[in-house]
XYZ file of C-alpha atoms in Angstrom:
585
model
C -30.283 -51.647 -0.320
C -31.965 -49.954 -3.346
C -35.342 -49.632 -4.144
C -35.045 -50.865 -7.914
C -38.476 -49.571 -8.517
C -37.169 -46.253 -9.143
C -35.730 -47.706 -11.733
C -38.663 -49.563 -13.752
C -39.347 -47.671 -16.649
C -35.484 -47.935 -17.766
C -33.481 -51.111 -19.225
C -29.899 -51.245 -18.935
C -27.277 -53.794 -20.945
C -24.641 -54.946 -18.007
C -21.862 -56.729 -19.380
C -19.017 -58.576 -17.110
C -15.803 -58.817 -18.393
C -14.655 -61.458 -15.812
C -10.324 -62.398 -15.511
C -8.063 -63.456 -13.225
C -5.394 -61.545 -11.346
C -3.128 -62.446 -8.681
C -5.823 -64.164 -7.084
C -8.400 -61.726 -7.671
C -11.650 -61.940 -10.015
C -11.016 -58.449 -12.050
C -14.380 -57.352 -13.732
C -14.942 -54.077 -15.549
C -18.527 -53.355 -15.640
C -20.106 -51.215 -18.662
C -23.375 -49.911 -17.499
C -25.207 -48.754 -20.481
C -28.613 -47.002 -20.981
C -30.288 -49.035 -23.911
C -32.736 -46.374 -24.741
C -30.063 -43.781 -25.311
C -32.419 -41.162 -24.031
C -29.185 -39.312 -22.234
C -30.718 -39.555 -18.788
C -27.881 -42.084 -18.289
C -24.521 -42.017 -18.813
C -22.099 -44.804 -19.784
C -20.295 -45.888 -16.452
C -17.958 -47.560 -16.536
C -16.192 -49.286 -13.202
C -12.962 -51.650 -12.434
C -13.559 -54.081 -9.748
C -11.399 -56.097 -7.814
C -13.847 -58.515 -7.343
C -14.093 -62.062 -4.582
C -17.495 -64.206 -4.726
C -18.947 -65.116 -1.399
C -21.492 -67.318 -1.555
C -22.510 -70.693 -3.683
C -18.658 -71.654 -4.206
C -15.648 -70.892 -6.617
C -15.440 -67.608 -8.575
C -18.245 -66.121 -10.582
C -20.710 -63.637 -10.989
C -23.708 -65.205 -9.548
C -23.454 -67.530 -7.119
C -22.019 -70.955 -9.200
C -20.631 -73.837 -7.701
C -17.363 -74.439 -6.613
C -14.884 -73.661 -3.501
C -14.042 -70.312 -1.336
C -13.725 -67.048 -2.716
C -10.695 -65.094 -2.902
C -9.793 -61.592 -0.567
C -10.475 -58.355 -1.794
C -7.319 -56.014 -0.700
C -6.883 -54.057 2.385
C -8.964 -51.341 1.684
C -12.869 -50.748 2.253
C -14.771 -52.804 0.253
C -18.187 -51.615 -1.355
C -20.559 -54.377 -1.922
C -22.183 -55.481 -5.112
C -25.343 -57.860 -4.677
C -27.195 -60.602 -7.472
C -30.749 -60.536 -6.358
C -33.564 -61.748 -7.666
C -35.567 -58.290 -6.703
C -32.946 -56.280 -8.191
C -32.911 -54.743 -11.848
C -29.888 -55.385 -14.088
C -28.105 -52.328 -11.821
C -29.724 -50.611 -9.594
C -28.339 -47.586 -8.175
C -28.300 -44.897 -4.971
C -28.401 -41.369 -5.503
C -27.804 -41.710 -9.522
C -25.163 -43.797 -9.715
C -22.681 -42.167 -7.870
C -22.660 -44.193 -4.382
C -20.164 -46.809 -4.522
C -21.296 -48.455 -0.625
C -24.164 -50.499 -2.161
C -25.171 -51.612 -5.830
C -27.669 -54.886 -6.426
C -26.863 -56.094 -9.610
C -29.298 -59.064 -11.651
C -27.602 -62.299 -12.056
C -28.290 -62.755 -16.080
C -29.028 -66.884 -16.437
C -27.785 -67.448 -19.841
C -23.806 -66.695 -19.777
C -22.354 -63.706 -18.878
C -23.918 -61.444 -20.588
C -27.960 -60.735 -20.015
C -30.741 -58.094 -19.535
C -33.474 -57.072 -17.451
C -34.156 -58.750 -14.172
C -33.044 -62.232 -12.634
C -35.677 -65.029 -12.131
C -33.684 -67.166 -9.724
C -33.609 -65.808 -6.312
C -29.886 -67.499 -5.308
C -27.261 -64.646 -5.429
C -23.980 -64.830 -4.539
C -21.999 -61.843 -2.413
C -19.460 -59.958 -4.217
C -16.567 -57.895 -2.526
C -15.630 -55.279 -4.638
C -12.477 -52.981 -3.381
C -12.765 -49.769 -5.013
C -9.035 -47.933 -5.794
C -8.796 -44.108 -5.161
C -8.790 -43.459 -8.400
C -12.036 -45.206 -9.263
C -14.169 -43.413 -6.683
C -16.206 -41.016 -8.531
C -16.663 -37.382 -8.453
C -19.722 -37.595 -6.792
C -18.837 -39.802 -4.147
C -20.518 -40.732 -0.453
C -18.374 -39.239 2.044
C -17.990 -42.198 5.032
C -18.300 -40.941 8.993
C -14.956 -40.636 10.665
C -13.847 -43.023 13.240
C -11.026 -41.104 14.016
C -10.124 -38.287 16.201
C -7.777 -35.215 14.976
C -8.347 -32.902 18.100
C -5.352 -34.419 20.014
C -3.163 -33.474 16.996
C -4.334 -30.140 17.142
C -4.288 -29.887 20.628
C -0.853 -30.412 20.555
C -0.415 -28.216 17.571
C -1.739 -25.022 19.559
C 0.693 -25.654 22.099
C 3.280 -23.812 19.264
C 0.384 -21.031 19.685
C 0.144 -20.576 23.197
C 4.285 -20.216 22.941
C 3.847 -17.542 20.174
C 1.109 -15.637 22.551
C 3.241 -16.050 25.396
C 6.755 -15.118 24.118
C 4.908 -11.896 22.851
C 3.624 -10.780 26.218
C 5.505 -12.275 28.726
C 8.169 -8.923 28.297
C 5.290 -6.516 29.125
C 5.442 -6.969 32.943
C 8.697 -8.128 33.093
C 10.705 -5.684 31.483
C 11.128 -3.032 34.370
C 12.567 -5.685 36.943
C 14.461 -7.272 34.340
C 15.763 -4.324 33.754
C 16.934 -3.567 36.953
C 18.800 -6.754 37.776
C 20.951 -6.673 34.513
C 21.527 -3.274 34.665
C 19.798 -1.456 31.854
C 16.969 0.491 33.750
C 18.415 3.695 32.515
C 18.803 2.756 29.031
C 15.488 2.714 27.065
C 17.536 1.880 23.662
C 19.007 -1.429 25.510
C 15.326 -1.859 26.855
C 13.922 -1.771 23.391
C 15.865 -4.128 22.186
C 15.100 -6.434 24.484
C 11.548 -6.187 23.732
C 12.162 -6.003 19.213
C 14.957 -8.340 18.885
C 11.821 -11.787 19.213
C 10.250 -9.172 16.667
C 13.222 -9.337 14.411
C 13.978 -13.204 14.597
C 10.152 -13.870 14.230
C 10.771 -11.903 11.057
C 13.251 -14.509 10.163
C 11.820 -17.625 11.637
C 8.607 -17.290 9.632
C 10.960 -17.391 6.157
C 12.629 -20.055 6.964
C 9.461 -22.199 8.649
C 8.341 -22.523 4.934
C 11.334 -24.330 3.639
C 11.910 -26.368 6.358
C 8.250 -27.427 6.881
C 8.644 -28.416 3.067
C 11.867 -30.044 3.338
C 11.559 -31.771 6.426
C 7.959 -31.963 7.152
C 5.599 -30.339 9.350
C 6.167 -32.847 12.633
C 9.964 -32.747 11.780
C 9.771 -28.733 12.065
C 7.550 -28.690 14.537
C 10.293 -30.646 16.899
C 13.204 -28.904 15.292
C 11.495 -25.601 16.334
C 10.958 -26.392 19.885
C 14.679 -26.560 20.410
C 15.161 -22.424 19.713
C 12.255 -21.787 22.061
C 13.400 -24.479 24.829
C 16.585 -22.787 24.593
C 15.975 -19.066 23.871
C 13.711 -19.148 27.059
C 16.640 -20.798 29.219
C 18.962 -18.269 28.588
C 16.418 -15.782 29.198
C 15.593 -17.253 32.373
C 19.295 -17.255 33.687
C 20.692 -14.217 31.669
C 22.975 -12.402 33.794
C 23.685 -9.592 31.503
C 22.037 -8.401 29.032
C 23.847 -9.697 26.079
C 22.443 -12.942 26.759
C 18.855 -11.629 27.784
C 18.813 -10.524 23.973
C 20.437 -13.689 22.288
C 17.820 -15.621 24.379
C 14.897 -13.249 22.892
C 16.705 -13.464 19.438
C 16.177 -17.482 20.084
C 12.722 -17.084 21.299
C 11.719 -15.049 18.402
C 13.130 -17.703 15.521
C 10.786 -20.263 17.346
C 7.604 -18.689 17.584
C 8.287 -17.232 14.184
C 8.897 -21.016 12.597
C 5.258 -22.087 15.026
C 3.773 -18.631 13.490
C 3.634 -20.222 9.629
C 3.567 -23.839 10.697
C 0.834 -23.979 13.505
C -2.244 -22.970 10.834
C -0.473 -24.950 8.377
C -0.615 -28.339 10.058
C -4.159 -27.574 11.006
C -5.348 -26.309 7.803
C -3.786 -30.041 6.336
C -4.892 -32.128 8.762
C -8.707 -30.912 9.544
C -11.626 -32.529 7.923
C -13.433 -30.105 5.676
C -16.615 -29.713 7.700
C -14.820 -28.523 10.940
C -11.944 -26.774 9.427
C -12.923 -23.200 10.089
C -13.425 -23.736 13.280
C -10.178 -25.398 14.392
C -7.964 -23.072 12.167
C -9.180 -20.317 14.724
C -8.401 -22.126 17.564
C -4.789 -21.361 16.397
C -5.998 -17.286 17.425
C -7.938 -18.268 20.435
C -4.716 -20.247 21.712
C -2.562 -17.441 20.746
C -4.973 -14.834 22.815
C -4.761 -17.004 25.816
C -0.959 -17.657 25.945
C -0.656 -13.945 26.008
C -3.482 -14.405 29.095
C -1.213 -16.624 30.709
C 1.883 -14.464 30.719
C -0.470 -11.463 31.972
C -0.978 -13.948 34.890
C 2.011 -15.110 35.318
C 3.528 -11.630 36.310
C 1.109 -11.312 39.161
C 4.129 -11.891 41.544
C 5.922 -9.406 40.796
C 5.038 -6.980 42.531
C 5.921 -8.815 45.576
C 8.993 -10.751 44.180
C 10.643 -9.217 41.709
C 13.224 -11.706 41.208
C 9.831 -13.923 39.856
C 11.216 -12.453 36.550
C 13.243 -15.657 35.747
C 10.338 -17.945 36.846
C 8.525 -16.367 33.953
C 10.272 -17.001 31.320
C 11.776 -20.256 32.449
C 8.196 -21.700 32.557
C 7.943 -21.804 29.101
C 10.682 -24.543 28.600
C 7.594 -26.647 29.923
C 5.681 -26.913 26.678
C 8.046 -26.580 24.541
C 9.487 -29.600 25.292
C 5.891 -31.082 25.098
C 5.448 -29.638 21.565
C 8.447 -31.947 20.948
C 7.509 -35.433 22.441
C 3.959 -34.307 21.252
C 5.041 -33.808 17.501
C 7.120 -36.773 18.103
C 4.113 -39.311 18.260
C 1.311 -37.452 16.077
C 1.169 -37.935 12.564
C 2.790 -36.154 9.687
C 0.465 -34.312 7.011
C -1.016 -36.604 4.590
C -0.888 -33.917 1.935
C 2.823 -33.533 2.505
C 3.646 -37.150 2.381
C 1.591 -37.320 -0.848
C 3.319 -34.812 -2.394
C 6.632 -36.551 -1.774
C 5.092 -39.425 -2.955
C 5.358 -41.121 0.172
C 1.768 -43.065 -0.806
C 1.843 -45.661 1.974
C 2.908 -43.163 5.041
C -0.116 -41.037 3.693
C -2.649 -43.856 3.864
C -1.270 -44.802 7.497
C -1.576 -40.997 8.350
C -4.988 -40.397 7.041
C -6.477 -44.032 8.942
C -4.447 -42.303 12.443
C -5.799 -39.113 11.548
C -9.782 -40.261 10.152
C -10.135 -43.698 10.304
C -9.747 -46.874 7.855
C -13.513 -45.678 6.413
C -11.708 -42.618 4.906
C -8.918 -43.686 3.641
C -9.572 -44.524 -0.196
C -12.007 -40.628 0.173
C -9.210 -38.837 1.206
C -6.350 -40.948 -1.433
C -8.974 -40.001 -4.122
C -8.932 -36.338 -2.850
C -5.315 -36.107 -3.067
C -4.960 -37.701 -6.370
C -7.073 -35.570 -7.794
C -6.325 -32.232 -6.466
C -2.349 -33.711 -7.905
C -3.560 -34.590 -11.085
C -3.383 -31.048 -12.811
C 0.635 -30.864 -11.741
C 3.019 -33.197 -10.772
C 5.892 -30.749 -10.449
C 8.048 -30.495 -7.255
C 8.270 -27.793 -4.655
C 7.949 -24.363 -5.502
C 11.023 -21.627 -4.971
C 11.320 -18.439 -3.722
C 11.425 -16.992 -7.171
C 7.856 -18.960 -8.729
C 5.786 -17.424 -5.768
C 6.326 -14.367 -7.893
C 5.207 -15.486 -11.507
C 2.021 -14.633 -13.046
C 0.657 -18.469 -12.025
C 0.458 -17.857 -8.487
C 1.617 -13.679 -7.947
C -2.074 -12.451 -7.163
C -2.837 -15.050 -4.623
C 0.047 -14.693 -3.161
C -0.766 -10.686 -2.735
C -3.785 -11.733 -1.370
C -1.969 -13.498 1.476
C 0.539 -10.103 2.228
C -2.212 -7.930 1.766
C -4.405 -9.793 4.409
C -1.534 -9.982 7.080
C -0.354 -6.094 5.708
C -4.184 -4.514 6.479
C -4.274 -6.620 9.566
C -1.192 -4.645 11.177
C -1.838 -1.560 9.687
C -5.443 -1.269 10.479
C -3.878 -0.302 14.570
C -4.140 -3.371 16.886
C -1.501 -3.118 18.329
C -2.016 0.658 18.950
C -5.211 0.117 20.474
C -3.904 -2.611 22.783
C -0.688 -0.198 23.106
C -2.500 2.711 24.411
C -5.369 0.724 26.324
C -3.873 1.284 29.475
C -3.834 5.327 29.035
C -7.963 4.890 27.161
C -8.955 3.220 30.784
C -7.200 5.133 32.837
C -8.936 8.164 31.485
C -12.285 5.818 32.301
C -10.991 5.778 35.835
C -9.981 2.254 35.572
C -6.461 2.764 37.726
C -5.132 -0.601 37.300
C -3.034 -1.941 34.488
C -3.924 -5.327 34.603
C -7.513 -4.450 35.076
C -7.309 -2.995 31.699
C -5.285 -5.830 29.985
C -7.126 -8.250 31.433
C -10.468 -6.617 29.798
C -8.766 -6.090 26.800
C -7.396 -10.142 26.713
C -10.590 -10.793 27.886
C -12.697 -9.612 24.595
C -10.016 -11.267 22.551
C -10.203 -14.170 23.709
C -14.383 -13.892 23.494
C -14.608 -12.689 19.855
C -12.034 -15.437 18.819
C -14.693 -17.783 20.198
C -17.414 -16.600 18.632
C -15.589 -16.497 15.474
C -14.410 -20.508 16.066
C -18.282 -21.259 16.307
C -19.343 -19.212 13.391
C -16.404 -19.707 10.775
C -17.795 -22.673 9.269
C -21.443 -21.288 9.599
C -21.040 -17.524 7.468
C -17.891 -18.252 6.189
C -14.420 -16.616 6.350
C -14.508 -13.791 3.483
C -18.169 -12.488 5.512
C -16.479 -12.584 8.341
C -13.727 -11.054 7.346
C -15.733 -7.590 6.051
C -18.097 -7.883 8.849
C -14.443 -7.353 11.300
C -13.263 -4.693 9.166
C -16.348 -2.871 8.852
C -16.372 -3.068 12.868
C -13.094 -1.883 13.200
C -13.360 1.014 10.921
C -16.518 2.109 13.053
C -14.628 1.668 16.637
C -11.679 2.845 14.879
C -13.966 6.453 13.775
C -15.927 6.516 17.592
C -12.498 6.281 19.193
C -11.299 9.050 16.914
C -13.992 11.263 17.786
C -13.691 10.604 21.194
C -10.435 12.083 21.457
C -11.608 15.150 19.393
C -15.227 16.186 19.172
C -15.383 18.414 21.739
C -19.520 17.856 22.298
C -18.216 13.959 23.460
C -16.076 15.578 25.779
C -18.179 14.504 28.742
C -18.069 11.132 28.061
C -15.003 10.486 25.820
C -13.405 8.403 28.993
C -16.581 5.871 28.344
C -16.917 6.216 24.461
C -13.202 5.271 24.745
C -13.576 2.048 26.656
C -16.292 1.176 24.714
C -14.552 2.061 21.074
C -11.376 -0.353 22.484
C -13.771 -3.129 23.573
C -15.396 -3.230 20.345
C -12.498 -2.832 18.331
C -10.954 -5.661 19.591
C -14.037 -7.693 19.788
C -14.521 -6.676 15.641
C -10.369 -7.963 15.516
C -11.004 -11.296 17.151
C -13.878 -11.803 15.001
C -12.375 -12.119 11.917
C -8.981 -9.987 11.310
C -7.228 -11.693 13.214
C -8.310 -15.319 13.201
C -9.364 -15.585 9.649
C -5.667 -14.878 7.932
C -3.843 -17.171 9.287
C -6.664 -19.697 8.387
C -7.538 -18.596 4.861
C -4.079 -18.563 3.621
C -3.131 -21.879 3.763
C -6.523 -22.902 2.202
C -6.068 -20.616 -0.951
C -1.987 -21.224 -1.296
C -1.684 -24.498 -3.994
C -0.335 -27.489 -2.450
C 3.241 -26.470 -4.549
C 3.535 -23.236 -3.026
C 1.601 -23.703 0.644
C 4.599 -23.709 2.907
C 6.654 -20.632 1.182
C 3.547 -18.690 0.676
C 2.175 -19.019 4.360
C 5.846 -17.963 5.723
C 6.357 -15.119 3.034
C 2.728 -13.856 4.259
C 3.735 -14.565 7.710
C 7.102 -12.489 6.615
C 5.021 -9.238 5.613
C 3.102 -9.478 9.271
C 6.706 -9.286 11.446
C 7.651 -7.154 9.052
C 4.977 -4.478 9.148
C 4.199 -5.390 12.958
C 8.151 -4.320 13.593
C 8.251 -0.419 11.633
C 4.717 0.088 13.476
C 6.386 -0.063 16.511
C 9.369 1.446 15.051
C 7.343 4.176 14.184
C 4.284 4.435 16.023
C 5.258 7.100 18.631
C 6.483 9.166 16.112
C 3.477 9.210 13.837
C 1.216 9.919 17.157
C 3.683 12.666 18.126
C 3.593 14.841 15.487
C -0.444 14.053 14.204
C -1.661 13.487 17.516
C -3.440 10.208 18.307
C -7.021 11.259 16.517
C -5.875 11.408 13.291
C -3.819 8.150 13.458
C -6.983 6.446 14.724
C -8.884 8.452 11.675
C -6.023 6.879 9.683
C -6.623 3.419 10.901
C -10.815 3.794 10.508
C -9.565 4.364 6.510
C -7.694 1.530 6.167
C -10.064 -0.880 7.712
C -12.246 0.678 4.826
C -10.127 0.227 2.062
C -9.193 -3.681 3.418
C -13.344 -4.212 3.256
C -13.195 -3.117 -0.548
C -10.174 -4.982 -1.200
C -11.936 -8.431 0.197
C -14.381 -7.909 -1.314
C -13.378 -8.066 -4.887
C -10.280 -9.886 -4.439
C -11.046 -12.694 -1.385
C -12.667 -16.172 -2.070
C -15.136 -18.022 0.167
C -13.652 -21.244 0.771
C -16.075 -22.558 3.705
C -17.545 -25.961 3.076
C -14.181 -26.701 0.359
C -11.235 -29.311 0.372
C -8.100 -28.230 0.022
C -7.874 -29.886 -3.262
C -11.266 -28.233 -4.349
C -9.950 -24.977 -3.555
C -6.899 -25.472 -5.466
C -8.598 -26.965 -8.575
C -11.224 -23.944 -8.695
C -8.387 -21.300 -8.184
C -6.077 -23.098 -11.188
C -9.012 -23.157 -13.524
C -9.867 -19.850 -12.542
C -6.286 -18.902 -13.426
């Protein structure tokens, strides 16, 4: 309880209003300071009030029967002691899990302290609404990792859909016929690149029409099947419808996988499991490196590979079919109820009436309904929305996948023969930096991190350049180049490539979330398809220095641009976010 000395040199009028309703005591409590020095505001609190203690209803512990049941929520507790002042508060009024309040002798309205040491024990259930600004943020009983767990497995499908063609490809080719046709070849390998183009546009809308669970099971059925036909293609007609299929799924998981995590992480932690969404897409791609091991011996094994990945898919359904739906999207369909139920699944009873309060007020400034296509492009929300494509835009263009393209040929040149030797390396730092970055995202913060990746890039980016060029490096340009790749990708993982995904559905308004994270989404299959439209070209007639000099710009231009345009949203709900960037608007 309080220590109400703190509070001796100040005298406060408390004055009960005192009713009944539906079988409640309702009291609305004016605290007031009588000195009217300022150094206390008029409160002013509505409490569903039930007297414990001494009989019947009242204030102080009178006589009479039982006391009524406060509602279903968490009750904060309001105490008449003899020791107390006429209110004595925690941490200046603002904690709502303990106040010792004076029983006044003489009616119902009194000052200073109580003489008689009986007290009765008032429940007093506190609505969303009336928790204040300031509030004490209860520990979490509940448990969201399994939720994300299950979450990532739409990840490790996006990772794995991406590289599982990358070893198969040449014995794929042979069976269905197509070894001497590199056009048929390539479109094996860009038509998931063109229907993740379209699955991330239309993840948005569905995740906002149906839900994020909803979409997350309708989506598994396009990978479940897309890797099926793959898996039993006998020509290649089907072989690309099944890749067509594959791509629509992991582009839907691409936009909705940060989003559910984003809605459904508590504050403190959120950083760090919105990169897991990287670190699970780094090691899917892992697991489809490993997963063409056999080849070489059986190369039929082809099939095996891509019918393996019906496995989780399936799982992301009956997963998604049992975890619970984003509070924030039930809220904003004004589904109250299913979002308290969510949030207690999700946090625990303790947080409900936090989190309720959270929502209502982050809702307060707009109660309009889903954003369209067309409002993501008016003044309100246009620059955050560039922020998003811009983000996803520098990512691509600042050469990832040209360094992880041309790895093979950099570690070769380092005498490393083997192929998988140097993916595996490569994978290998990936998956390291995205670790580090998981531990340190809610520690420095996404914007530093962000301009501390980019600043590494554009260095690796410039050693790799000279590498290939300065002729004084010449000696050691096979080791300089092993060591610019490492780095570079170590720099990615450590914020360009995690952070994104993460950021943007922090920064997006609740309105707008869904369509803004899948048109972002949109620019980064978009851009990641003409680079490797293009790529070969570009190198072909500049030569691979200069387009690594190219990329070492760009990483510096993407530093300035975060810099002045890129806010720090560590340590932020996503209703705090979206309040500061509407006022700021």
């Amino acid at each position: 309880m309080v220590n109400s000395n703190y509070y001796d040199d100040f005298y406060f009028r408390v004055i009960f209003f005192c009713g009944f309703l539906k079988k409640q005591v309702v009291c609305a409590v004016v605290m007031c300071d009588c000195r009217n020095d300022g150094r206390f505001p008029v409160k002013m609190m509505r409490l569903r009030c039930a007297v414990k203690g001494g009989g019947g209803y009242g204030v102080a512990g009178g006589g009479g029967g039982g006391g009524a049941r406060g509602d279903r929520r968490s009750p904060a507790i309001v105490r008449m002691s003899d020791r107390a002042l006429c209110c004595g508060m925690r941490s200046r009024a603002a904690d709502l899990t303990g106040l010792e309040m004076a029983g006044p002798q003489g009616g119902v309205t009194g000052l200073f302290r109580s003489r008689s040491p009986r007290y009765g024990l008032v429940r007093a259930t506190v609505d969303p609404e009336d928790i204040p600004l300031e509030k004490v943020q209860a520990k979490s009983s509940g448990n969201v990792l399994p939720y994300v767990g299950v979450a990532c497995l739409g990840a490790i499908l996006f990772g794995y859909h991406l590289g599982v063609v990358n070893g198969a490809l040449e014995y794929l080719a042979k069976d269905l016929g197509i070894a001497e046709n590199a056009v048929l070849q390539g479109w094996v390998v860009s038509t998931t690149l063109a229907g993740a183009t379209a699955g991330s546009f239309t993840g948005g809308a569905l995740a906002d029409k149906f839900g994020r669970t909803r979409t997350f099971i309708l989506d598994a059925i396009p990978l479940a099947v897309g890797a099926f036909l793959s898996a039993t293609a006998q020509d290649v007609r089907t072989m690309i419808i099944g890749r067509l299929l594959a791509g629509i799924g992991i582009g839907i998981s691409s936009a909705l996988v940060p989003l559910y995590i984003s809605e459904i992480s508590p504050t403190e932690i959120r950083g760090a499991l919105g990169s897991v969404n990287q670190l699970f897409i780094c090691i899917g791609i892992l697991v489809a490196l490993v997963a063409g091991l056999p080849l070489a011996g059986n190369p039929a094994w082809w099939r095996t590979m891509f019918g393996i990945s019906v496995i989780p898919s399936i799982l992301l359904a009956l997963g998604m079919a049992v975890s619970p739906e984003s509070p924030r999207w039930l809220f904003q369909q004004g589904k109250l109820t299913q979002a308290e139920a969510a949030i207690k699944k999700l946090y625990g009873k303790e947080k409900v009436a936090e989190v309720m309060y959270d929502l209502k007020a982050g809702g307060q400034g707009s109660s309009e309904p889903d954003a369209s296509w067309f409002d993501l492009f008016r003044k309100r929300y246009r620059k955050v929305v560039s922020v998003g494509a811009a983000l996803f835009l520098f990512q691509q263009l600042a050469g990832i996948n040209a360094v992880v393209y041309y790895s093979t040929s950099v570690f070769r040149s380092a005498g490393i023969a083997s192929d998988v030797a140097a993916s595996a390396l490569v994978g290998a730092a990936n998956v390291f930096g995205t670790m580090i970055a998981s531990s340190l995202m809610d520690k420095q913060g996404r914007k530093s991190l962000l301009i501390t990746s980019f600043s590494g890039m554009a260095a690796s980016m410039l050693l790799l350049s000279l590498s290939f060029s300065w002729k004084a490096l010449a000696p050691y340009s096979g080791t300089l180049a092993v060591a610019g790749t490492v780095l570079y990708v170590l720099s990615f993982a450590l914020g360009a490539g995690p952070v994104p995904a993460l950021l943007l559905p922090e920064i997006f308004a609740s309105r707008i979330r869904a369509k803004a994270v899948a048109l972002s989404l949109g620019m980064h299959w978009v851009s990641n398809f003409f680079i490797g439209l293009y790529f070969l070209s570009v190198v072909n007639k500049f030569g691979i220095s200069t387009v690594y000099l190219g990329f070492a710009s760009v990483c510096a231009l993407a530093v300035l641009y975060i810099a002045g345009n890129v806010v720090e949203t560590k340590g932020r709900s996503l209703e705090e976010i979206e309040r500061a960037l509407s006022s700021a608007t």
